[in-house]
XYZ file of C-alpha atoms in Angstrom:
239
model
C -29.736 -47.513 -15.534
C -26.856 -45.105 -15.807
C -23.569 -46.703 -16.554
C -20.884 -46.182 -13.933
C -17.595 -44.905 -15.224
C -14.622 -46.388 -13.500
C -11.613 -44.124 -13.177
C -8.245 -45.736 -12.853
C -6.766 -45.300 -9.356
C -3.465 -44.283 -10.906
C -5.172 -41.307 -12.604
C -6.828 -40.266 -9.346
C -3.526 -40.428 -7.490
C -1.734 -38.490 -10.222
C -4.376 -35.722 -10.207
C -4.197 -35.544 -6.423
C -0.417 -35.319 -6.581
C -0.593 -32.548 -9.215
C -3.044 -30.560 -7.073
C -0.768 -30.838 -4.043
C 2.182 -29.655 -6.146
C 0.123 -26.668 -7.361
C -0.819 -25.665 -3.819
C 2.724 -26.124 -2.534
C 4.027 -24.125 -5.500
C 1.675 -21.243 -4.769
C 2.481 -21.339 -1.065
C 6.198 -21.081 -1.825
C 5.559 -18.047 -4.087
C 3.254 -16.298 -1.662
C 4.540 -12.933 -0.516
C 4.184 -11.579 3.000
C 4.157 -7.829 3.530
C 4.527 -5.624 6.583
C 3.376 -2.010 6.308
C 4.484 0.396 9.019
C 2.528 3.663 9.123
C 3.738 6.912 10.635
C 0.247 8.431 10.740
C -2.172 7.917 13.581
C -5.302 7.024 11.609
C -5.367 8.219 7.987
C -2.878 5.753 6.481
C -3.627 2.806 8.811
C -7.366 3.076 8.083
C -6.750 3.155 4.336
C -4.458 0.126 4.342
C -6.662 -1.770 6.795
C -9.511 -1.477 4.274
C -7.222 -2.466 1.413
C -6.060 -5.476 3.428
C -9.572 -6.940 3.316
C -9.293 -7.288 -0.457
C -6.046 -9.274 -0.259
C -5.512 -13.021 0.193
C -5.550 -13.897 3.878
C -2.188 -13.623 5.600
C -0.433 -11.677 2.857
C -0.383 -8.393 4.703
C 0.335 -7.561 8.316
C -0.476 -3.942 9.059
C 1.156 -2.264 11.997
C 0.435 1.249 13.187
C 3.072 3.205 15.049
C 2.602 6.689 16.409
C 5.377 9.245 15.892
C 5.292 12.752 17.244
C 5.073 15.144 14.310
C 7.076 18.332 14.417
C 10.768 17.967 15.185
C 10.657 14.206 15.565
C 13.437 12.477 13.662
C 11.802 10.682 10.736
C 14.577 8.084 10.831
C 12.792 6.523 13.796
C 10.152 5.044 11.480
C 12.889 3.164 9.600
C 14.363 1.836 12.836
C 10.898 0.835 14.038
C 10.234 -0.978 10.763
C 13.429 -3.013 11.243
C 12.415 -3.977 14.778
C 8.916 -4.956 13.681
C 10.268 -7.094 10.837
C 12.367 -9.048 13.312
C 9.477 -9.339 15.771
C 7.057 -10.674 13.152
C 9.582 -13.129 11.726
C 10.222 -14.524 15.197
C 6.493 -14.676 15.916
C 5.429 -16.387 12.669
C 8.655 -18.338 12.082
C 8.828 -17.166 8.486
C 10.474 -14.443 6.440
C 8.694 -11.138 5.815
C 9.271 -10.630 2.091
C 8.646 -6.890 1.882
C 8.553 -4.111 4.465
C 7.095 -0.724 3.550
C 7.270 2.432 5.649
C 4.470 4.923 4.922
C 5.070 8.538 5.907
C 4.509 12.144 4.813
C 6.724 15.175 4.430
C 4.442 17.744 6.086
C 5.330 16.883 9.675
C 9.105 16.691 9.351
C 12.173 18.827 8.537
C 13.506 18.406 4.986
C 16.805 16.886 6.090
C 15.121 14.208 8.202
C 12.695 13.377 5.394
C 15.493 12.868 2.852
C 17.619 10.892 5.307
C 14.751 8.529 6.144
C 14.254 7.666 2.466
C 17.988 7.133 1.915
C 18.324 5.024 5.045
C 15.392 2.846 4.009
C 16.888 2.279 0.551
C 20.288 1.321 1.966
C 18.956 -0.921 4.735
C 19.614 -4.631 4.371
C 17.050 -6.053 3.976
C 15.646 -2.979 2.260
C 12.888 -0.895 3.856
C 10.756 0.389 0.982
C 9.374 3.896 1.465
C 5.883 4.867 0.290
C 6.349 8.548 1.052
C 4.184 11.495 0.059
C 5.092 15.148 -0.275
C 3.182 17.039 1.084
C 0.509 14.797 2.637
C -1.098 11.369 2.141
C -4.294 13.055 0.949
C -2.485 13.758 -2.343
C -2.846 10.043 -3.118
C -6.591 10.303 -2.509
C -6.942 13.318 -4.781
C -5.115 11.607 -7.648
C -8.016 9.129 -7.882
C -10.032 11.974 -9.444
C -7.659 14.433 -11.134
C -4.031 15.135 -11.957
C -2.546 17.880 -9.780
C 1.028 19.105 -10.197
C 0.876 22.105 -7.854
C 2.077 21.840 -4.265
C -0.790 22.227 -1.799
C -1.279 21.972 1.952
C -3.094 19.082 3.619
C -6.080 21.367 4.255
C -6.265 22.317 0.571
C -6.125 18.650 -0.434
C -9.001 17.903 1.915
C -11.185 20.641 0.418
C -10.489 19.365 -3.097
C -11.316 15.786 -2.044
C -14.677 17.024 -0.744
C -15.308 18.788 -4.055
C -14.397 15.719 -6.126
C -16.514 13.253 -4.114
C -19.516 15.597 -4.061
C -19.186 16.025 -7.828
C -18.759 12.301 -8.554
C -21.588 11.211 -6.244
C -23.989 13.838 -7.556
C -24.719 14.922 -4.009
C -23.751 17.792 -1.777
C -22.672 17.900 1.811
C -19.845 15.340 1.926
C -17.232 16.430 4.464
C -13.810 14.836 4.587
C -12.765 13.492 7.972
C -9.100 12.701 8.435
C -9.719 9.506 10.423
C -12.468 8.105 8.175
C -12.590 4.316 7.831
C -14.507 4.619 4.544
C -11.960 6.348 2.314
C -10.717 3.224 0.523
C -14.291 2.311 -0.415
C -15.233 5.873 -1.414
C -12.133 6.300 -3.558
C -12.817 3.120 -5.499
C -16.538 3.847 -5.746
C -16.292 7.413 -7.059
C -12.690 7.557 -8.274
C -10.243 5.201 -9.984
C -7.239 3.486 -8.451
C -5.709 2.891 -11.885
C -6.123 6.598 -12.674
C -4.407 7.461 -9.378
C -1.491 5.199 -10.278
C -1.203 6.817 -13.707
C -1.283 10.318 -12.193
C 1.332 9.405 -9.582
C 3.613 8.079 -12.326
C 3.246 11.378 -14.220
C 4.254 13.287 -11.083
C 7.296 11.031 -10.640
C 8.580 12.030 -14.065
C 8.702 15.699 -13.058
C 11.748 15.087 -10.847
C 15.166 13.642 -11.661
C 17.159 14.414 -8.507
C 17.273 12.997 -5.001
C 16.199 16.113 -3.108
C 12.971 14.371 -2.179
C 11.795 17.121 0.150
C 11.606 19.413 -2.902
C 9.509 16.954 -4.911
C 6.208 18.655 -4.196
C 3.748 17.322 -5.107
C 4.853 13.706 -5.372
C 3.962 10.331 -3.907
C 5.401 6.822 -3.991
C 2.283 5.170 -2.563
C 1.396 3.909 -6.039
C 4.477 1.656 -6.043
C 3.138 -0.214 -3.024
C -0.403 -0.327 -4.430
C 0.844 -1.755 -7.741
C 2.713 -4.527 -5.938
C -0.350 -5.437 -3.886
C -2.563 -5.405 -7.006
C -0.173 -7.764 -8.776
C -0.167 -10.010 -5.721
C -3.964 -10.213 -5.775
C -4.058 -10.863 -9.536
C -1.474 -13.633 -9.220
C -3.489 -15.219 -6.425
C -6.692 -15.067 -8.530
C -4.900 -16.664 -11.493
C -3.619 -19.485 -9.286
C -7.153 -20.163 -8.065
C -8.319 -20.691 -11.654
C -5.672 -23.298 -12.481
């Protein structure tokens, strides 16, 4: 007959107390993000797919539609401020980080620069994951390093070429509103490579004339933060 091992109640209580402290500690460190996208589908679809890989509740993704040409880009910063307040009132907790995601291609240079500056000087800060010229640059960097300014259409053609090459098939056609891009990029490309390429592009510029930083993207800064968040969560689960 197997011998029963009796565990002291004090040990059980102490272990239970330690586990509660660990969970409370993680909960207090947990970061909550709000991402506000200027685009209609491209950026929201990408971040919606990325959201599925994050711990539940970390990311609230909000899509706002802004008229392209001639629309003052500053409106996305103002909208981000309003949404922060709305979410904090709704969930009765602080939103730790707000990111505004927008491109240069639709807006005048002055408005683009002003939006970035206004976001940086907002209190609390509105972080800007901007891309010059278009968000598709971030996609392309998953496959190759490009330091020549291109149009959105040219980016799209190169994305088709890269995915067809990596998949060993022909006939892939890029669709702007695809819900599969996040999966395709990580299947045939490399997110870490994209981050490395984006960092190389950053080093090409040392002034604040952001509208002239072409090509350039700051999307990798947001992606790196979200990756670190996921890694921290995974480490906590193993404790």
